[in-house]
PDB file of C-alpha atoms in Angstrom:
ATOM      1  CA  UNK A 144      22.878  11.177 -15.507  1.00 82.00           C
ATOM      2  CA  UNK A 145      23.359   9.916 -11.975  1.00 94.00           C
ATOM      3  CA  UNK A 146      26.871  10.591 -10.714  1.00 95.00           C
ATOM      4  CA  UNK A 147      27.666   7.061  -9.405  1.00 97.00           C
ATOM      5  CA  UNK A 148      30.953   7.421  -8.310  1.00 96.00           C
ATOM      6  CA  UNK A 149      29.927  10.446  -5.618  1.00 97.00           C
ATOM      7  CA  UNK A 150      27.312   7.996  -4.052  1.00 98.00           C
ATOM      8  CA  UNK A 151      27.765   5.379  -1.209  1.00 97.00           C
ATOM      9  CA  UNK A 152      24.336   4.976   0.124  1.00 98.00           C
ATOM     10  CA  UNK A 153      21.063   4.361  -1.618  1.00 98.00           C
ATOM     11  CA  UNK A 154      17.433   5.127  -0.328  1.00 98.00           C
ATOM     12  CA  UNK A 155      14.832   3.497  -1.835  1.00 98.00           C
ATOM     13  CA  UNK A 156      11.281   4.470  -1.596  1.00 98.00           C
ATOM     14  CA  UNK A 157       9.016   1.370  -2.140  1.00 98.00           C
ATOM     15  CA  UNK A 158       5.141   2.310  -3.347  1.00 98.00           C
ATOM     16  CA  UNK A 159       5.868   3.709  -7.046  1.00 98.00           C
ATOM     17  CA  UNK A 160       9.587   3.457  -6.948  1.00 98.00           C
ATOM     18  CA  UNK A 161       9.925  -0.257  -6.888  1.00 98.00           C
ATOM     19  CA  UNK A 162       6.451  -1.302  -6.843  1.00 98.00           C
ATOM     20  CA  UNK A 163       3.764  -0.249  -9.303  1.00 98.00           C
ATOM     21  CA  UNK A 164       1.502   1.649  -7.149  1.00 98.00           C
ATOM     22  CA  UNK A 165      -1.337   0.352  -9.343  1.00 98.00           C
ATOM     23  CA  UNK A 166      -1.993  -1.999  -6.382  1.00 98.00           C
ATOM     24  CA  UNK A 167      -2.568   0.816  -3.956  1.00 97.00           C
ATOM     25  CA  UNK A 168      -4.561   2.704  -6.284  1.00 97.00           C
ATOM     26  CA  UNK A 169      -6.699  -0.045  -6.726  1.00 97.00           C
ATOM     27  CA  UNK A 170      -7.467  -0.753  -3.019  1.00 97.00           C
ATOM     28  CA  UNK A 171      -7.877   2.700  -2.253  1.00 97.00           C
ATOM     29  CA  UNK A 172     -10.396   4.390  -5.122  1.00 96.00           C
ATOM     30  CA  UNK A 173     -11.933   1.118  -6.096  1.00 97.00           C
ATOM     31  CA  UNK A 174     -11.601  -2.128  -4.117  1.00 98.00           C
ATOM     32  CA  UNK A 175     -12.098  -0.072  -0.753  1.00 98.00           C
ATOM     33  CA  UNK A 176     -15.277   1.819  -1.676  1.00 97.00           C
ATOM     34  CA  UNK A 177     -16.630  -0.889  -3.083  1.00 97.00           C
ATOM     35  CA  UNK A 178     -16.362  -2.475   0.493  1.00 96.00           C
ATOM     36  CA  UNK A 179     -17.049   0.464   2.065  1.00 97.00           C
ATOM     37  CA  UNK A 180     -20.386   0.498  -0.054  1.00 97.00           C
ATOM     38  CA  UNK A 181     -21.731  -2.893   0.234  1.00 95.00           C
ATOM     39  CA  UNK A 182     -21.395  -2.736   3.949  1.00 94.00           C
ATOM     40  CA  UNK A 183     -23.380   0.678   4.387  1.00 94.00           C
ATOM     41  CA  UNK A 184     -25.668   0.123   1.812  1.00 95.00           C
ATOM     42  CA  UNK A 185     -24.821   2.820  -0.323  1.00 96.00           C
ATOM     43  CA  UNK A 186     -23.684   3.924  -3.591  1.00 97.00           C
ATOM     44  CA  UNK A 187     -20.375   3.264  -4.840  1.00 96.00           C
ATOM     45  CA  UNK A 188     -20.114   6.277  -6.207  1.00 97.00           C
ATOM     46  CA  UNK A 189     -20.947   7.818  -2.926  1.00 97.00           C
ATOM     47  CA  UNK A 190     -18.469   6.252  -0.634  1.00 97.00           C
ATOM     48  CA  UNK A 191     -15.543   6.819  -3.434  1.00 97.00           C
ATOM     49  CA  UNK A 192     -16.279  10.299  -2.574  1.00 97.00           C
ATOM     50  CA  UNK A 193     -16.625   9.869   1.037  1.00 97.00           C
ATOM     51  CA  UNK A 194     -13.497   7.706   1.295  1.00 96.00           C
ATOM     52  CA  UNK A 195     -11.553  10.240  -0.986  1.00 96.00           C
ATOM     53  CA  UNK A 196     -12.527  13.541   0.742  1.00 97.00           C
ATOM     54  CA  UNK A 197     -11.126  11.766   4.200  1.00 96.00           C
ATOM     55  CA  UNK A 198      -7.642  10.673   2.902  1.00 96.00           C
ATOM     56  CA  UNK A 199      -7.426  13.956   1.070  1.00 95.00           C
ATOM     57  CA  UNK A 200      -7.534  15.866   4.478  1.00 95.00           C
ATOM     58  CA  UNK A 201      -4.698  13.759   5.828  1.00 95.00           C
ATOM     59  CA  UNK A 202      -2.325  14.355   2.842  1.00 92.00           C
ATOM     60  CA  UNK A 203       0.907  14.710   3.777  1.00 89.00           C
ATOM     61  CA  UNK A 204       0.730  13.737   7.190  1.00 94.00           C
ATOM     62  CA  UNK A 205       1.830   9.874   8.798  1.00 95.00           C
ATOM     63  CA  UNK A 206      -2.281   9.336   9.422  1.00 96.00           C
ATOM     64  CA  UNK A 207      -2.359   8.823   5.214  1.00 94.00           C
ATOM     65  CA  UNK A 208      -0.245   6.319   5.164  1.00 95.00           C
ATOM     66  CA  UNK A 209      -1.453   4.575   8.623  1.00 96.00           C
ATOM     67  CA  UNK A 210      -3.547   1.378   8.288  1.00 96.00           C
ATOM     68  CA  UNK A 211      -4.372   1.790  12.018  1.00 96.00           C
ATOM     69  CA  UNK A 212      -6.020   5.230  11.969  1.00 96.00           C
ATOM     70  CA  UNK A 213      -7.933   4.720   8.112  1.00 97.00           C
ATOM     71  CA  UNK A 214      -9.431   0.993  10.448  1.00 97.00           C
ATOM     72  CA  UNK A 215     -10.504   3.153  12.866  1.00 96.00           C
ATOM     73  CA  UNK A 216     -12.038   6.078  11.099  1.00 95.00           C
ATOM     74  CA  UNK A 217     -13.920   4.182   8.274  1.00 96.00           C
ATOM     75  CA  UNK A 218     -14.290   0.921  10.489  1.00 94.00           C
ATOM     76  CA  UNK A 219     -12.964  -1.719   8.355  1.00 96.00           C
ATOM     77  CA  UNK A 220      -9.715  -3.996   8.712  1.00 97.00           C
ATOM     78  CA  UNK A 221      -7.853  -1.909   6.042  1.00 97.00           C
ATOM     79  CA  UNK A 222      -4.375  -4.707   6.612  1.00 96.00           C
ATOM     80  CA  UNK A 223      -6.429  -7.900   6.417  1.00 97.00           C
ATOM     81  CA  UNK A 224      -8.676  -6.482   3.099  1.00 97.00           C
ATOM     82  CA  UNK A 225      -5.242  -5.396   1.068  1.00 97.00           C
ATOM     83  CA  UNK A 226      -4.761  -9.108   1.481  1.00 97.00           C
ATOM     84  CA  UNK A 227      -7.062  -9.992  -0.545  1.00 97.00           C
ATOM     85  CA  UNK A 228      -6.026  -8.170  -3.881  1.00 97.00           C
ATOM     86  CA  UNK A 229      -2.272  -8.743  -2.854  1.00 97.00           C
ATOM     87  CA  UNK A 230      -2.430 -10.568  -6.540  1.00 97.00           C
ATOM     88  CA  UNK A 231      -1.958  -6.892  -7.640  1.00 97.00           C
ATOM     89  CA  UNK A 232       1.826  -6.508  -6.389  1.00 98.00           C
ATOM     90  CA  UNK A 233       4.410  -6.185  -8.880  1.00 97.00           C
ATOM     91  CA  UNK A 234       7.324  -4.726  -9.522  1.00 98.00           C
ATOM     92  CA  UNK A 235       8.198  -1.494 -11.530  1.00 97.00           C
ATOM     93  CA  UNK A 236      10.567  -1.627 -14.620  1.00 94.00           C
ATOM     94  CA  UNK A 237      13.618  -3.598 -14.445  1.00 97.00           C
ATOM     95  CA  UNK A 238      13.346  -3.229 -10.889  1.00 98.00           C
ATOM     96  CA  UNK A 239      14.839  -6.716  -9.904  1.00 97.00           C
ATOM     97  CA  UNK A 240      18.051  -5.887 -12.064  1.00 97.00           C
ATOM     98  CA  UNK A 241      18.407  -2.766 -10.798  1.00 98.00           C
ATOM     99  CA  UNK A 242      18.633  -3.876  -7.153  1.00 98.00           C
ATOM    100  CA  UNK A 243      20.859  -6.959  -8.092  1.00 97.00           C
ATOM    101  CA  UNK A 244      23.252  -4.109  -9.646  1.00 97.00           C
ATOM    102  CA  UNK A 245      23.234  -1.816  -6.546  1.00 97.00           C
ATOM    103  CA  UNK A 246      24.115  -4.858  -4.771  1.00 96.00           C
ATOM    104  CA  UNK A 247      27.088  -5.711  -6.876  1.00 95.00           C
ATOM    105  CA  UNK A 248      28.475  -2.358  -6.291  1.00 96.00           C
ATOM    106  CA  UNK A 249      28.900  -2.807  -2.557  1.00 96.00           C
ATOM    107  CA  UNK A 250      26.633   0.220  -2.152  1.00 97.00           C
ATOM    108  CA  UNK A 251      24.726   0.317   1.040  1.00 98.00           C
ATOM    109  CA  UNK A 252      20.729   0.340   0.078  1.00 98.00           C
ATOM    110  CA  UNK A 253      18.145   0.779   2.454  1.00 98.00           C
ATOM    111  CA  UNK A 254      14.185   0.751   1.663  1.00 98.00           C
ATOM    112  CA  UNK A 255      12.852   3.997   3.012  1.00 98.00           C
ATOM    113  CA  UNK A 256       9.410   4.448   3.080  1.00 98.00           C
ATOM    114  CA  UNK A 257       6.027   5.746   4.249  1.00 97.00           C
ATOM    115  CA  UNK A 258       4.590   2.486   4.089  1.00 97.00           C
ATOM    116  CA  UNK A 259       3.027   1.329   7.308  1.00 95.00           C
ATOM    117  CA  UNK A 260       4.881  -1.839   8.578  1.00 96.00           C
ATOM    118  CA  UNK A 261       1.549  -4.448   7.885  1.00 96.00           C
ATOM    119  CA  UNK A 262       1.764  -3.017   4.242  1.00 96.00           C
ATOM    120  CA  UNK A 263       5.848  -3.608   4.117  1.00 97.00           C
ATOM    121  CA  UNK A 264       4.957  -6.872   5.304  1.00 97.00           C
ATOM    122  CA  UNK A 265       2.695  -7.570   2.664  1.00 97.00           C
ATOM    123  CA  UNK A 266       4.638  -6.548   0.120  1.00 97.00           C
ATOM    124  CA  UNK A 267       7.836  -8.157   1.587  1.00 97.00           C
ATOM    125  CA  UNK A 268       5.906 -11.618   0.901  1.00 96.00           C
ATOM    126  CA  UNK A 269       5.233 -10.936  -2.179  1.00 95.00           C
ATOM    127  CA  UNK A 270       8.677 -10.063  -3.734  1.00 95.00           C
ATOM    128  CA  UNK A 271      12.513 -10.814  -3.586  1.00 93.00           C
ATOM    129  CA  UNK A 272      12.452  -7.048  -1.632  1.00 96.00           C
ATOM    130  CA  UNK A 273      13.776  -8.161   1.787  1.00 93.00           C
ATOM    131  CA  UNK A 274      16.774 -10.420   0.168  1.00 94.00           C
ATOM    132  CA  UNK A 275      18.130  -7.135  -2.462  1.00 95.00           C
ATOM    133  CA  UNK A 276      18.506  -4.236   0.540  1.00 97.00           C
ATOM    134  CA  UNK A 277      20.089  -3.740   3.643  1.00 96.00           C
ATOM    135  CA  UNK A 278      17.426  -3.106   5.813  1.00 96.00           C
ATOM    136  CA  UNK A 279      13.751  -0.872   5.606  1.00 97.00           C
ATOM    137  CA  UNK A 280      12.497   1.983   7.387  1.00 97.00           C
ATOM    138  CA  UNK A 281       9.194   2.741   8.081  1.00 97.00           C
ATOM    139  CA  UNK A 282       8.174   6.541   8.518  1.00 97.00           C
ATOM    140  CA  UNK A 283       6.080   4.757  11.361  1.00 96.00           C
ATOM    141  CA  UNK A 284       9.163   3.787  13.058  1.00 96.00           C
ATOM    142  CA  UNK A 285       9.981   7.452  13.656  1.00 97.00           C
ATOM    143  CA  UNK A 286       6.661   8.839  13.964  1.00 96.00           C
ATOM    144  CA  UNK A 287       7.278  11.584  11.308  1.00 97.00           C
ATOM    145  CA  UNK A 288       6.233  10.865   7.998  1.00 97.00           C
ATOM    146  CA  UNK A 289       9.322  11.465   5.013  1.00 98.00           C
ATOM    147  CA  UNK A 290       7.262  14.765   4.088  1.00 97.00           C
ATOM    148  CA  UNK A 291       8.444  16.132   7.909  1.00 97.00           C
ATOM    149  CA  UNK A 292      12.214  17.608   8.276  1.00 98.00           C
ATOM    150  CA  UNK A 293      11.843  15.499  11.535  1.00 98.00           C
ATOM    151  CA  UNK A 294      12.071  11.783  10.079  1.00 98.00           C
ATOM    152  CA  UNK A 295      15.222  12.940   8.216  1.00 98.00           C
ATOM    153  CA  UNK A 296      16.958  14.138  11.924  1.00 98.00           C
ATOM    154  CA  UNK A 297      15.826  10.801  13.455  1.00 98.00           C
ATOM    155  CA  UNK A 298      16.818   8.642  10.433  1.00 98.00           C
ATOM    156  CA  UNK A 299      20.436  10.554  10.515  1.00 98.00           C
ATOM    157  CA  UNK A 300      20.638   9.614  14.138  1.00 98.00           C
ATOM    158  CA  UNK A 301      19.738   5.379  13.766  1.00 97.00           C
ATOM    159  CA  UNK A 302      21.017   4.967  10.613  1.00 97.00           C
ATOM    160  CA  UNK A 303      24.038   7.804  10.212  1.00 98.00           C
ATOM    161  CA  UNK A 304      24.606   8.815   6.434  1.00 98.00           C
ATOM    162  CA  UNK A 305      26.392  11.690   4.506  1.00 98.00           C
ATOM    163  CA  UNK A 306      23.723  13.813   2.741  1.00 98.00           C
ATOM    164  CA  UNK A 307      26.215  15.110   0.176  1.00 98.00           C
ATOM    165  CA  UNK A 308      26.827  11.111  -0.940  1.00 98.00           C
ATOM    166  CA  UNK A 309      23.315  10.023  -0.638  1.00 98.00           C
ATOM    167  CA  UNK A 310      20.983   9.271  -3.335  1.00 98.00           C
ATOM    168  CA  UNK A 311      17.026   9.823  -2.544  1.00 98.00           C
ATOM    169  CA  UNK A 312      14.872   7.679  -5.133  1.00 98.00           C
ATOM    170  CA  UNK A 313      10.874   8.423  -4.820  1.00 98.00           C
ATOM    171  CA  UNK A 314       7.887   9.188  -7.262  1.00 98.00           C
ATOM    172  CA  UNK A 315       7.112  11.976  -4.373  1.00 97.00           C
ATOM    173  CA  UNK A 316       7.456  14.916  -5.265  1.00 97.00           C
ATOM    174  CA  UNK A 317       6.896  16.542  -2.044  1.00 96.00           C
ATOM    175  CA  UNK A 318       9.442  13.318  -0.252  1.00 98.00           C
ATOM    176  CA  UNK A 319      12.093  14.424  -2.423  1.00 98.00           C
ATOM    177  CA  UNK A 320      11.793  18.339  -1.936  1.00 98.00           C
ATOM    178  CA  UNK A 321      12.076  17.120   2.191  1.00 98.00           C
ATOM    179  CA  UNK A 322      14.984  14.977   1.072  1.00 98.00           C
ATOM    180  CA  UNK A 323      16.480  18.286  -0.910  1.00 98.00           C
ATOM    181  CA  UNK A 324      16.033  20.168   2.087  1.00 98.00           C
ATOM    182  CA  UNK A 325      17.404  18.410   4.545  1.00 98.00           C
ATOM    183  CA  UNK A 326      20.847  18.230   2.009  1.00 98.00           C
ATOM    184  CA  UNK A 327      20.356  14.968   0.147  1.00 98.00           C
ATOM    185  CA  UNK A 328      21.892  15.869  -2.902  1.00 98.00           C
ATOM    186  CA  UNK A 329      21.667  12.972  -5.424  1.00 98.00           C
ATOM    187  CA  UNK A 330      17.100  13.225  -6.069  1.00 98.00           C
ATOM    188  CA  UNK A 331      15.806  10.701  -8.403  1.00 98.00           C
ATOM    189  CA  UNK A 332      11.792  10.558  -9.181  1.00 98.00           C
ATOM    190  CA  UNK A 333       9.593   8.063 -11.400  1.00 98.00           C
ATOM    191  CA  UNK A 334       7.716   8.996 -14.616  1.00 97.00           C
ATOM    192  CA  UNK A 335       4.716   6.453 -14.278  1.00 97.00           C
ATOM    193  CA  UNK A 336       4.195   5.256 -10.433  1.00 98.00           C
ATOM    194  CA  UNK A 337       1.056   3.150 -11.819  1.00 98.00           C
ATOM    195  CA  UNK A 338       1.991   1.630 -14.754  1.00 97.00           C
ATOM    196  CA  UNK A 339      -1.477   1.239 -15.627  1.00 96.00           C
ATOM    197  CA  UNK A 340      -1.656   5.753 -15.494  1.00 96.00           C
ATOM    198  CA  UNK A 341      -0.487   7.903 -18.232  1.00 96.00           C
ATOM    199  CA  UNK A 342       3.050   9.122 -17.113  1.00 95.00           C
ATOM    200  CA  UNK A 343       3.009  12.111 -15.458  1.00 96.00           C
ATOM    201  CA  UNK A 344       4.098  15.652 -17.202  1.00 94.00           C
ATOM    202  CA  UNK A 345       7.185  16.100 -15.637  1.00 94.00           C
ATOM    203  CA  UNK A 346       8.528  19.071 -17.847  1.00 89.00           C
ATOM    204  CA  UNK A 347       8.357  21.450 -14.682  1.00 91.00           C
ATOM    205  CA  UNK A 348      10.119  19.599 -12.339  1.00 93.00           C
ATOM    206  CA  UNK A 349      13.314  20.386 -10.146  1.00 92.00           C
ATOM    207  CA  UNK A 350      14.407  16.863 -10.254  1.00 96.00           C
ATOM    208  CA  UNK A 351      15.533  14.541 -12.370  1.00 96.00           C
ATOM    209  CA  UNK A 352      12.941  11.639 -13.894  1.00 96.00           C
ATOM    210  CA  UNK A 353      13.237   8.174 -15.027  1.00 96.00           C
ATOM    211  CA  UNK A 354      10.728   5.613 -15.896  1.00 94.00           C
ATOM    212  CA  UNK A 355      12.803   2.658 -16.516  1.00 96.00           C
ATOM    213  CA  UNK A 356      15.669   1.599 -13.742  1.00 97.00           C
ATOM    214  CA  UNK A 357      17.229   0.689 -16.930  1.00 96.00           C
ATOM    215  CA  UNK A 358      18.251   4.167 -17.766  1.00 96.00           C
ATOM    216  CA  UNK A 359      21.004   5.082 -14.868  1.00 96.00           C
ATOM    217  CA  UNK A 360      22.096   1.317 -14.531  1.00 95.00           C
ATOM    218  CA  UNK A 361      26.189   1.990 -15.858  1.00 88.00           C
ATOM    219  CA  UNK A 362      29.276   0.064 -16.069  1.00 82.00           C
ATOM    220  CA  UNK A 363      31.370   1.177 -13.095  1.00 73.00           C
TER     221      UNK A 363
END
């Protein structure tokens, strides 16, 4: 369990954390090659795998998660088209409690997130997000994606925090090994980032997993 009383601050990743990354699944392997198709005149099929081959080569770097650089390299208004399957937003389990219970215990919580700003916009309109934390940060902000030691130097200097009473939340993997390196020492991942996936094996790994916010809510 969670060892409340040794944490103050609260980062929150946003896209499988809070959110059920079902909606950016969606847009990404079906709703945007199915665009991507129709416009080219090609198979679906075929641009799933084009479209899937480019993002792959980005992994891990701020271009993935950049609406800007995926409109200019497969020439389609990638903010404007998530629009129109923003029905898809939702929240993850008992994610509206758990942020109402963080903000009973005076803890400071901050949204930290790869998320490019038009996306955190998006999402922001669709959801109580903006009214339950203290404030967001956008790996874009920084120019360093969460993945790079770099974002966590930059984020120490605008928003100053002590690692050893700081608690990381994020379905990445990779994110929270960063976090772990940098000195974060409270790491917290998710089970099922898209609720509508299996949950992921998570027998092998270093940090600790939850799939319901439910499950490290306590009374303090």
């Amino acid at each position: 369990m969670l060892q409340w009383q040794e944490i103050d601050t609260v980062f929150l990743d946003m896209d499988g954390t809070l959110l059920d990354l079902h909606f950016d699944s969606h847009f990404w392997l079906e709703f945007l090659p199915a665009r991507y198709a129709e416009i080219h005149q090609i198979d679906v099929e075929e641009a799933k795998k084009y479209i899937l081959s480019n993002i792959m080569e980005e992994q891990g770097t701020l271009n993935w998660y950049c609406f800007d650089y995926w409109s200019e390299r497969f020439q389609l208004p990638i903010a404007e088209l998530k629009h129109e399957v923003a029905d898809k937003i939702g929240y993850r389990h008992s994610v509206p409690e758990f942020l109402a219970w963080l903000k009973q215990s005076g803890r400071r919580v901050l949204i930290v997130t790869n998320s490019h700003r038009a996306g955190v916009d998006l999402k922001f309109s669709r959801s109580n997000l903006a009214d339950e934390v203290q404030g967001v940060i956008s790996s874009h902000d920084y120019g360093y994606p969460k993945e790079s030691q770099a974002f966590w130097e930059t984020l120490m200097k605008h928003e100053p925090f002590d690692p050893e009473r700081t608690l990381m939340v994020d379905d990445s993997l990779p994110v929270l090994q960063s976090a772990h390196d940098f000195g974060i020492k409270h790491l917290l991942t998710i089970d099922q980032p898209d609720l509508q996936m299996p949950p992921r094996d998570m027998s092998d790994c270093d940090f600790m997993s939850i799939n319901d916010f439910n499950e490290v809510m306590v009374n303090e």
